[in-house]
């Protein structure tokens, strides 16, 4: 049948994309998942996060190796107090050292050997506090979503 504009508008307004600004509890920690993996996606994430919570306490980050590391890491470093950089679960991503070089002088930064190790370093926060982020590749966000409580 024909597209009914009111139905389409309602569908868009109520759509939910898993992994896009999605709050979950993982290993007893409340985290916000976001699949922002390009400069535009990170800009949307940063604006939305700042409007609701201000500065982010920490972010676990991994990116596919075909993504613009500098275009993502610079704005992400400006949003968060601490970056935890990890390889992707399937080893198809930028090495964490490449991500670190993409945002020199950004403050607290740690390189870990796996996303699980990085997840354990995210701070546990109260329900009212700004949540830490898990951000970047769908591969990282999907892996974390797969173990969500």
Short mmCIF file of N, CA and C in Angstrom, two decimals:
data_model
loop_
_atom_site.label_atom_id
_atom_site.label_comp_id
_atom_site.label_asym_id
_atom_site.label_seq_id
_atom_site.Cartn_x
_atom_site.Cartn_y
_atom_site.Cartn_z
N UNK A 1 0.81 -1.18 0.00
CA UNK A 1 0.00 0.00 0.00
C UNK A 1 0.85 1.25 0.00
N UNK A 2 0.17 2.34 -0.07
CA UNK A 2 0.82 3.64 -0.11
C UNK A 2 1.34 4.02 1.28
N UNK A 3 2.41 4.79 1.28
CA UNK A 3 2.99 5.28 2.53
C UNK A 3 2.08 6.36 3.10
N UNK A 4 1.70 6.19 4.34
CA UNK A 4 0.88 7.19 5.03
C UNK A 4 1.82 8.04 5.88
N UNK A 5 1.97 9.32 5.56
CA UNK A 5 2.94 10.16 6.28
C UNK A 5 2.80 10.13 7.80
N UNK A 6 1.60 10.11 8.31
CA UNK A 6 1.41 10.09 9.77
C UNK A 6 1.94 8.78 10.36
N UNK A 7 1.75 7.68 9.65
CA UNK A 7 2.27 6.39 10.13
C UNK A 7 3.79 6.38 10.10
N UNK A 8 4.35 6.92 9.03
CA UNK A 8 5.81 6.98 8.91
C UNK A 8 6.39 7.86 10.03
N UNK A 9 5.78 8.98 10.29
CA UNK A 9 6.27 9.89 11.34
C UNK A 9 6.21 9.21 12.70
N UNK A 10 5.12 8.48 12.96
CA UNK A 10 5.00 7.78 14.24
C UNK A 10 6.07 6.68 14.36
N UNK A 11 6.33 6.00 13.27
CA UNK A 11 7.37 4.96 13.27
C UNK A 11 8.74 5.52 13.56
N UNK A 12 9.08 6.63 12.94
CA UNK A 12 10.38 7.26 13.18
C UNK A 12 10.46 7.77 14.61
N UNK A 13 9.38 8.37 15.10
CA UNK A 13 9.39 8.94 16.45
C UNK A 13 9.52 7.87 17.53
N UNK A 14 9.08 6.67 17.25
CA UNK A 14 9.11 5.62 18.27
C UNK A 14 10.18 4.56 18.00
N UNK A 15 10.98 4.76 16.99
CA UNK A 15 12.02 3.77 16.65
C UNK A 15 13.09 3.72 17.74
N UNK A 16 13.64 2.55 17.92
CA UNK A 16 14.73 2.35 18.89
C UNK A 16 15.83 1.57 18.19
N UNK A 17 17.02 2.09 18.23
CA UNK A 17 18.18 1.42 17.64
C UNK A 17 19.03 0.88 18.77
N UNK A 18 19.11 -0.43 18.88
CA UNK A 18 19.95 -1.02 19.92
C UNK A 18 21.38 -0.53 19.78
N UNK A 19 21.96 -0.13 20.89
CA UNK A 19 23.34 0.33 20.86
C UNK A 19 23.50 1.81 20.58
N UNK A 20 22.43 2.52 20.45
CA UNK A 20 22.51 3.98 20.24
C UNK A 20 21.97 4.66 21.48
N UNK A 21 22.86 5.23 22.30
CA UNK A 21 22.48 5.88 23.56
C UNK A 21 21.63 4.94 24.42
N UNK A 22 22.05 3.68 24.49
CA UNK A 22 21.30 2.65 25.20
C UNK A 22 21.91 2.40 26.57
N UNK A 23 21.12 2.61 27.62
CA UNK A 23 21.57 2.35 28.99
C UNK A 23 21.34 0.88 29.31
N UNK A 24 22.38 0.22 29.84
CA UNK A 24 22.30 -1.17 30.25
C UNK A 24 23.09 -1.35 31.55
N UNK A 25 22.88 -2.46 32.20
CA UNK A 25 23.67 -2.84 33.36
C UNK A 25 24.50 -4.05 32.96
N UNK A 26 25.80 -3.95 33.15
CA UNK A 26 26.73 -5.02 32.80
C UNK A 26 27.65 -5.24 33.99
N UNK A 27 27.68 -6.46 34.48
CA UNK A 27 28.52 -6.81 35.62
C UNK A 27 28.30 -5.85 36.79
N UNK A 28 27.04 -5.50 37.00
CA UNK A 28 26.68 -4.62 38.10
C UNK A 28 26.95 -3.15 37.86
N UNK A 29 27.43 -2.80 36.67
CA UNK A 29 27.73 -1.40 36.35
C UNK A 29 26.70 -0.88 35.34
N UNK A 30 26.20 0.31 35.62
CA UNK A 30 25.33 0.99 34.65
C UNK A 30 26.24 1.67 33.64
N UNK A 31 26.05 1.35 32.36
CA UNK A 31 26.84 1.96 31.29
C UNK A 31 25.91 2.42 30.18
N UNK A 32 26.40 3.33 29.37
CA UNK A 32 25.67 3.80 28.21
C UNK A 32 26.40 3.30 26.98
N UNK A 33 25.70 2.53 26.14
CA UNK A 33 26.28 2.01 24.92
C UNK A 33 25.99 2.96 23.76
N UNK A 34 26.98 3.14 22.90
CA UNK A 34 26.74 3.94 21.70
C UNK A 34 27.64 3.47 20.58
N UNK A 35 27.04 3.25 19.42
CA UNK A 35 27.77 2.76 18.25
C UNK A 35 28.33 3.89 17.39
N UNK A 36 28.49 5.07 17.97
CA UNK A 36 29.11 6.17 17.23
C UNK A 36 30.52 5.77 16.82
N UNK A 37 30.77 5.73 15.51
CA UNK A 37 32.08 5.28 15.03
C UNK A 37 32.61 6.15 13.90
N UNK A 38 32.01 7.34 13.76
CA UNK A 38 32.50 8.32 12.79
C UNK A 38 32.31 9.70 13.41
N UNK A 39 32.92 10.73 12.84
CA UNK A 39 32.83 12.06 13.46
C UNK A 39 31.40 12.54 13.67
N UNK A 40 30.51 12.28 12.72
CA UNK A 40 29.13 12.72 12.88
C UNK A 40 28.45 11.99 14.04
N UNK A 41 28.63 10.67 14.11
CA UNK A 41 28.03 9.90 15.20
C UNK A 41 28.54 10.33 16.56
N UNK A 42 29.83 10.61 16.67
CA UNK A 42 30.39 11.07 17.94
C UNK A 42 29.89 12.46 18.29
N UNK A 43 29.69 13.32 17.29
CA UNK A 43 29.15 14.65 17.55
C UNK A 43 27.74 14.56 18.13
N UNK A 44 26.91 13.67 17.58
CA UNK A 44 25.56 13.46 18.11
C UNK A 44 25.63 12.92 19.53
N UNK A 45 26.47 11.92 19.74
CA UNK A 45 26.65 11.35 21.08
C UNK A 45 27.08 12.44 22.07
N UNK A 46 28.11 13.19 21.72
CA UNK A 46 28.65 14.21 22.63
C UNK A 46 27.59 15.26 22.98
N UNK A 47 26.86 15.73 21.99
CA UNK A 47 25.83 16.75 22.25
C UNK A 47 24.72 16.19 23.15
N UNK A 48 24.29 14.97 22.87
CA UNK A 48 23.23 14.35 23.67
C UNK A 48 23.70 14.09 25.09
N UNK A 49 24.91 13.57 25.23
CA UNK A 49 25.44 13.26 26.56
C UNK A 49 25.61 14.54 27.38
N UNK A 50 26.25 15.55 26.79
CA UNK A 50 26.47 16.82 27.52
C UNK A 50 25.15 17.46 27.96
N UNK A 51 24.15 17.42 27.08
CA UNK A 51 22.86 18.03 27.41
C UNK A 51 22.20 17.36 28.61
N UNK A 52 22.42 16.07 28.77
CA UNK A 52 21.78 15.34 29.86
C UNK A 52 22.63 15.26 31.12
N UNK A 53 23.95 15.00 30.95
CA UNK A 53 24.79 14.73 32.12
C UNK A 53 26.00 15.64 32.28
N UNK A 54 26.43 16.32 31.25
CA UNK A 54 27.67 17.08 31.33
C UNK A 54 28.85 16.24 30.89
N UNK A 55 29.87 16.15 31.73
CA UNK A 55 31.09 15.43 31.38
C UNK A 55 30.97 13.95 31.75
N UNK A 56 31.52 13.11 30.90
CA UNK A 56 31.48 11.66 31.09
C UNK A 56 32.66 11.22 31.96
N UNK A 57 32.44 10.33 32.94
CA UNK A 57 33.54 9.93 33.82
C UNK A 57 34.57 9.03 33.14
N UNK A 58 34.15 8.22 32.17
CA UNK A 58 35.09 7.29 31.50
C UNK A 58 34.42 6.71 30.27
N UNK A 59 35.25 6.32 29.30
CA UNK A 59 34.73 5.69 28.10
C UNK A 59 35.65 4.55 27.68
N UNK A 60 35.05 3.41 27.41
CA UNK A 60 35.74 2.26 26.82
C UNK A 60 35.52 2.36 25.33
N UNK A 61 36.63 2.36 24.56
CA UNK A 61 36.56 2.66 23.13
C UNK A 61 37.32 1.64 22.30
N UNK A 62 36.70 1.25 21.18
CA UNK A 62 37.37 0.44 20.16
C UNK A 62 36.75 0.82 18.81
N UNK A 63 37.58 0.87 17.78
CA UNK A 63 37.11 1.25 16.44
C UNK A 63 37.64 0.30 15.39
N UNK A 64 36.83 0.04 14.37
CA UNK A 64 37.29 -0.71 13.20
C UNK A 64 38.43 0.06 12.55
N UNK A 65 39.32 -0.67 11.89
CA UNK A 65 40.51 -0.03 11.32
C UNK A 65 40.22 0.79 10.06
N UNK A 66 38.99 0.77 9.55
CA UNK A 66 38.65 1.61 8.41
C UNK A 66 37.96 2.92 8.83
N UNK A 67 37.94 3.19 10.13
CA UNK A 67 37.29 4.40 10.64
C UNK A 67 38.31 5.51 10.90
N UNK A 68 37.81 6.74 10.91
CA UNK A 68 38.62 7.95 11.10
C UNK A 68 38.95 8.10 12.59
N UNK A 69 40.08 7.55 13.00
CA UNK A 69 40.45 7.55 14.42
C UNK A 69 40.54 8.97 14.98
N UNK A 70 41.21 9.87 14.28
CA UNK A 70 41.36 11.24 14.79
C UNK A 70 40.01 11.95 14.85
N UNK A 71 39.16 11.73 13.86
CA UNK A 71 37.84 12.37 13.82
C UNK A 71 36.91 11.90 14.93
N UNK A 72 37.16 10.71 15.44
CA UNK A 72 36.36 10.17 16.54
C UNK A 72 37.01 10.47 17.89
N UNK A 73 38.30 10.23 17.99
CA UNK A 73 38.96 10.31 19.29
C UNK A 73 39.07 11.72 19.84
N UNK A 74 39.29 12.70 18.99
CA UNK A 74 39.40 14.08 19.48
C UNK A 74 38.15 14.53 20.22
N UNK A 75 36.97 14.45 19.57
CA UNK A 75 35.74 14.85 20.26
C UNK A 75 35.41 13.96 21.46
N UNK A 76 35.74 12.69 21.38
CA UNK A 76 35.48 11.79 22.49
C UNK A 76 36.36 12.14 23.69
N UNK A 77 37.62 12.47 23.43
CA UNK A 77 38.52 12.88 24.50
C UNK A 77 38.03 14.16 25.18
N UNK A 78 37.42 15.05 24.41
CA UNK A 78 36.89 16.29 24.98
C UNK A 78 35.66 16.04 25.86
N UNK A 79 34.96 14.94 25.62
CA UNK A 79 33.74 14.62 26.37
C UNK A 79 34.03 13.92 27.69
N UNK A 80 35.10 13.14 27.75
CA UNK A 80 35.31 12.26 28.89
C UNK A 80 36.57 12.58 29.69
N UNK A 81 36.56 12.21 30.94
CA UNK A 81 37.71 12.43 31.82
C UNK A 81 38.76 11.33 31.68
N UNK A 82 38.35 10.16 31.19
CA UNK A 82 39.25 9.01 31.13
C UNK A 82 38.89 8.14 29.94
N UNK A 83 39.89 7.84 29.13
CA UNK A 83 39.70 6.95 27.99
C UNK A 83 40.34 5.60 28.29
N UNK A 84 39.60 4.54 28.05
CA UNK A 84 40.11 3.18 28.16
C UNK A 84 40.03 2.58 26.77
N UNK A 85 41.18 2.30 26.18
CA UNK A 85 41.25 1.88 24.79
C UNK A 85 41.54 0.39 24.71
N UNK A 86 40.78 -0.31 23.88
CA UNK A 86 40.93 -1.76 23.78
C UNK A 86 40.86 -2.21 22.33
N UNK A 87 41.36 -3.41 22.06
CA UNK A 87 41.18 -3.98 20.72
C UNK A 87 39.74 -4.48 20.57
N UNK A 88 39.30 -4.62 19.34
CA UNK A 88 37.98 -5.20 19.08
C UNK A 88 38.00 -6.70 19.38
N UNK A 89 36.85 -7.26 19.69
CA UNK A 89 36.79 -8.70 19.98
C UNK A 89 37.30 -9.58 18.84
N UNK A 90 37.13 -9.12 17.60
CA UNK A 90 37.52 -9.96 16.46
C UNK A 90 38.83 -9.49 15.80
N UNK A 91 39.56 -8.62 16.45
CA UNK A 91 40.87 -8.13 15.99
C UNK A 91 40.81 -7.42 14.64
N UNK A 92 39.66 -6.87 14.28
CA UNK A 92 39.54 -6.16 13.00
C UNK A 92 39.68 -4.65 13.16
N UNK A 93 40.11 -4.22 14.31
CA UNK A 93 40.10 -2.79 14.58
C UNK A 93 41.47 -2.15 14.62
N UNK A 94 41.43 -0.82 14.81
CA UNK A 94 42.66 -0.08 15.05
C UNK A 94 43.30 -0.64 16.32
N UNK A 95 44.59 -0.84 16.35
CA UNK A 95 45.23 -1.16 17.63
C UNK A 95 44.98 0.00 18.61
N UNK A 96 44.82 -0.29 19.88
CA UNK A 96 44.57 0.79 20.84
C UNK A 96 45.65 1.89 20.80
N UNK A 97 46.87 1.52 20.47
CA UNK A 97 47.95 2.51 20.39
C UNK A 97 47.67 3.55 19.30
N UNK A 98 47.05 3.14 18.21
CA UNK A 98 46.67 4.07 17.14
C UNK A 98 45.62 5.05 17.65
N UNK A 99 44.66 4.54 18.40
CA UNK A 99 43.64 5.42 18.98
C UNK A 99 44.27 6.41 19.95
N UNK A 100 45.24 5.96 20.73
CA UNK A 100 45.92 6.84 21.68
C UNK A 100 46.67 7.96 20.95
N UNK A 101 47.33 7.61 19.86
CA UNK A 101 48.07 8.63 19.09
C UNK A 101 47.13 9.62 18.42
N UNK A 102 45.88 9.24 18.22
CA UNK A 102 44.92 10.11 17.55
C UNK A 102 44.41 11.23 18.46
N UNK A 103 44.71 11.16 19.76
CA UNK A 103 44.26 12.22 20.67
C UNK A 103 45.33 12.51 21.71
N UNK A 104 46.50 13.00 21.28
CA UNK A 104 47.58 13.27 22.23
C UNK A 104 47.18 14.35 23.24
N UNK A 105 47.70 14.21 24.43
CA UNK A 105 47.46 15.22 25.46
C UNK A 105 46.03 15.25 25.97
N UNK A 106 45.30 14.16 25.82
CA UNK A 106 43.89 14.18 26.20
C UNK A 106 43.66 13.85 27.68
N UNK A 107 44.71 13.64 28.44
CA UNK A 107 44.52 13.36 29.86
C UNK A 107 44.61 11.89 30.16
N UNK A 108 43.81 11.43 31.11
CA UNK A 108 43.87 10.05 31.57
C UNK A 108 43.50 9.09 30.44
N UNK A 109 44.42 8.19 30.13
CA UNK A 109 44.21 7.24 29.06
C UNK A 109 44.89 5.93 29.43
N UNK A 110 44.18 4.84 29.22
CA UNK A 110 44.74 3.52 29.50
C UNK A 110 44.53 2.63 28.29
N UNK A 111 45.51 1.79 28.02
CA UNK A 111 45.39 0.77 26.99
C UNK A 111 45.29 -0.57 27.70
N UNK A 112 44.27 -1.34 27.32
CA UNK A 112 44.05 -2.65 27.92
C UNK A 112 44.06 -3.72 26.84
N UNK A 113 44.23 -4.95 27.26
CA UNK A 113 44.36 -6.05 26.32
C UNK A 113 43.07 -6.60 25.76
N UNK A 114 41.94 -6.29 26.41
CA UNK A 114 40.66 -6.81 25.92
C UNK A 114 39.52 -5.90 26.38
N UNK A 115 38.41 -6.03 25.69
CA UNK A 115 37.24 -5.23 26.08
C UNK A 115 36.73 -5.65 27.46
N UNK A 116 36.86 -6.92 27.81
CA UNK A 116 36.42 -7.36 29.13
C UNK A 116 37.28 -6.72 30.23
N UNK A 117 38.56 -6.63 29.99
CA UNK A 117 39.46 -5.97 30.94
C UNK A 117 39.09 -4.49 31.07
N UNK A 118 38.81 -3.86 29.96
CA UNK A 118 38.41 -2.45 29.98
C UNK A 118 37.09 -2.23 30.67
N UNK A 119 36.15 -3.12 30.44
CA UNK A 119 34.84 -3.01 31.08
C UNK A 119 34.97 -3.05 32.60
N UNK A 120 35.85 -3.89 33.09
CA UNK A 120 36.07 -4.00 34.54
C UNK A 120 36.64 -2.72 35.14
N UNK A 121 37.26 -1.88 34.32
CA UNK A 121 37.84 -0.63 34.81
C UNK A 121 36.85 0.54 34.82
N UNK A 122 35.70 0.36 34.18
CA UNK A 122 34.72 1.45 34.18
C UNK A 122 34.20 1.64 35.60
N UNK A 123 34.00 2.89 36.00
CA UNK A 123 33.54 3.14 37.37
C UNK A 123 32.09 2.72 37.58
N UNK A 124 31.80 2.21 38.75
CA UNK A 124 30.42 1.97 39.16
C UNK A 124 29.88 3.31 39.65
N UNK A 125 28.74 3.72 39.14
CA UNK A 125 28.18 5.03 39.50
C UNK A 125 26.75 4.86 40.00
N UNK A 126 26.32 5.82 40.77
CA UNK A 126 24.94 5.80 41.28
C UNK A 126 23.98 6.06 40.12
N UNK A 127 22.72 5.69 40.29
CA UNK A 127 21.75 5.89 39.21
C UNK A 127 21.61 7.34 38.75
N UNK A 128 21.87 8.29 39.62
CA UNK A 128 21.73 9.70 39.25
C UNK A 128 22.98 10.27 38.59
N UNK A 129 24.10 9.58 38.71
CA UNK A 129 25.38 10.09 38.20
C UNK A 129 25.52 9.84 36.71
N UNK A 130 26.37 10.62 36.05
CA UNK A 130 26.63 10.38 34.62
C UNK A 130 27.22 8.98 34.41
N UNK A 131 26.67 8.20 33.49
CA UNK A 131 27.18 6.84 33.28
C UNK A 131 28.44 6.84 32.41
N UNK A 132 29.32 5.87 32.63
CA UNK A 132 30.44 5.70 31.72
C UNK A 132 29.92 5.18 30.37
N UNK A 133 30.73 5.37 29.36
CA UNK A 133 30.35 4.98 27.99
C UNK A 133 31.10 3.73 27.53
N UNK A 134 30.45 2.96 26.69
CA UNK A 134 31.09 1.95 25.86
C UNK A 134 30.76 2.40 24.45
N UNK A 135 31.78 2.77 23.69
CA UNK A 135 31.52 3.48 22.44
C UNK A 135 32.44 3.04 21.31
N UNK A 136 31.92 3.14 20.11
CA UNK A 136 32.71 2.86 18.91
C UNK A 136 32.06 1.81 18.04
N UNK A 137 32.80 0.81 17.75
CA UNK A 137 32.37 -0.22 16.81
C UNK A 137 31.15 -1.00 17.28
N UNK A 138 30.34 -1.40 16.31
CA UNK A 138 29.23 -2.31 16.59
C UNK A 138 29.74 -3.62 17.20
N UNK A 139 30.96 -4.01 16.83
CA UNK A 139 31.54 -5.24 17.36
C UNK A 139 31.76 -5.13 18.88
N UNK A 140 32.25 -4.01 19.34
CA UNK A 140 32.45 -3.79 20.78
C UNK A 140 31.11 -3.69 21.49
N UNK A 141 30.24 -2.83 21.00
CA UNK A 141 28.94 -2.62 21.65
C UNK A 141 28.13 -3.91 21.66
N UNK A 142 28.16 -4.65 20.58
CA UNK A 142 27.44 -5.92 20.53
C UNK A 142 27.96 -6.94 21.52
N UNK A 143 29.28 -6.98 21.68
CA UNK A 143 29.87 -7.91 22.65
C UNK A 143 29.43 -7.57 24.06
N UNK A 144 29.44 -6.29 24.40
CA UNK A 144 29.03 -5.86 25.74
C UNK A 144 27.53 -6.07 25.92
N UNK A 145 26.76 -5.77 24.91
CA UNK A 145 25.31 -5.98 24.99
C UNK A 145 25.00 -7.47 25.20
N UNK A 146 25.83 -8.31 24.64
CA UNK A 146 25.62 -9.76 24.78
C UNK A 146 25.80 -10.29 26.19
N UNK A 147 26.46 -9.54 27.05
CA UNK A 147 26.62 -9.99 28.44
C UNK A 147 25.87 -9.09 29.43
N UNK A 148 25.02 -8.20 28.90
CA UNK A 148 24.26 -7.30 29.77
C UNK A 148 23.34 -8.11 30.68
N UNK A 149 23.16 -7.59 31.91
CA UNK A 149 22.31 -8.27 32.91
C UNK A 149 20.87 -8.32 32.42
#
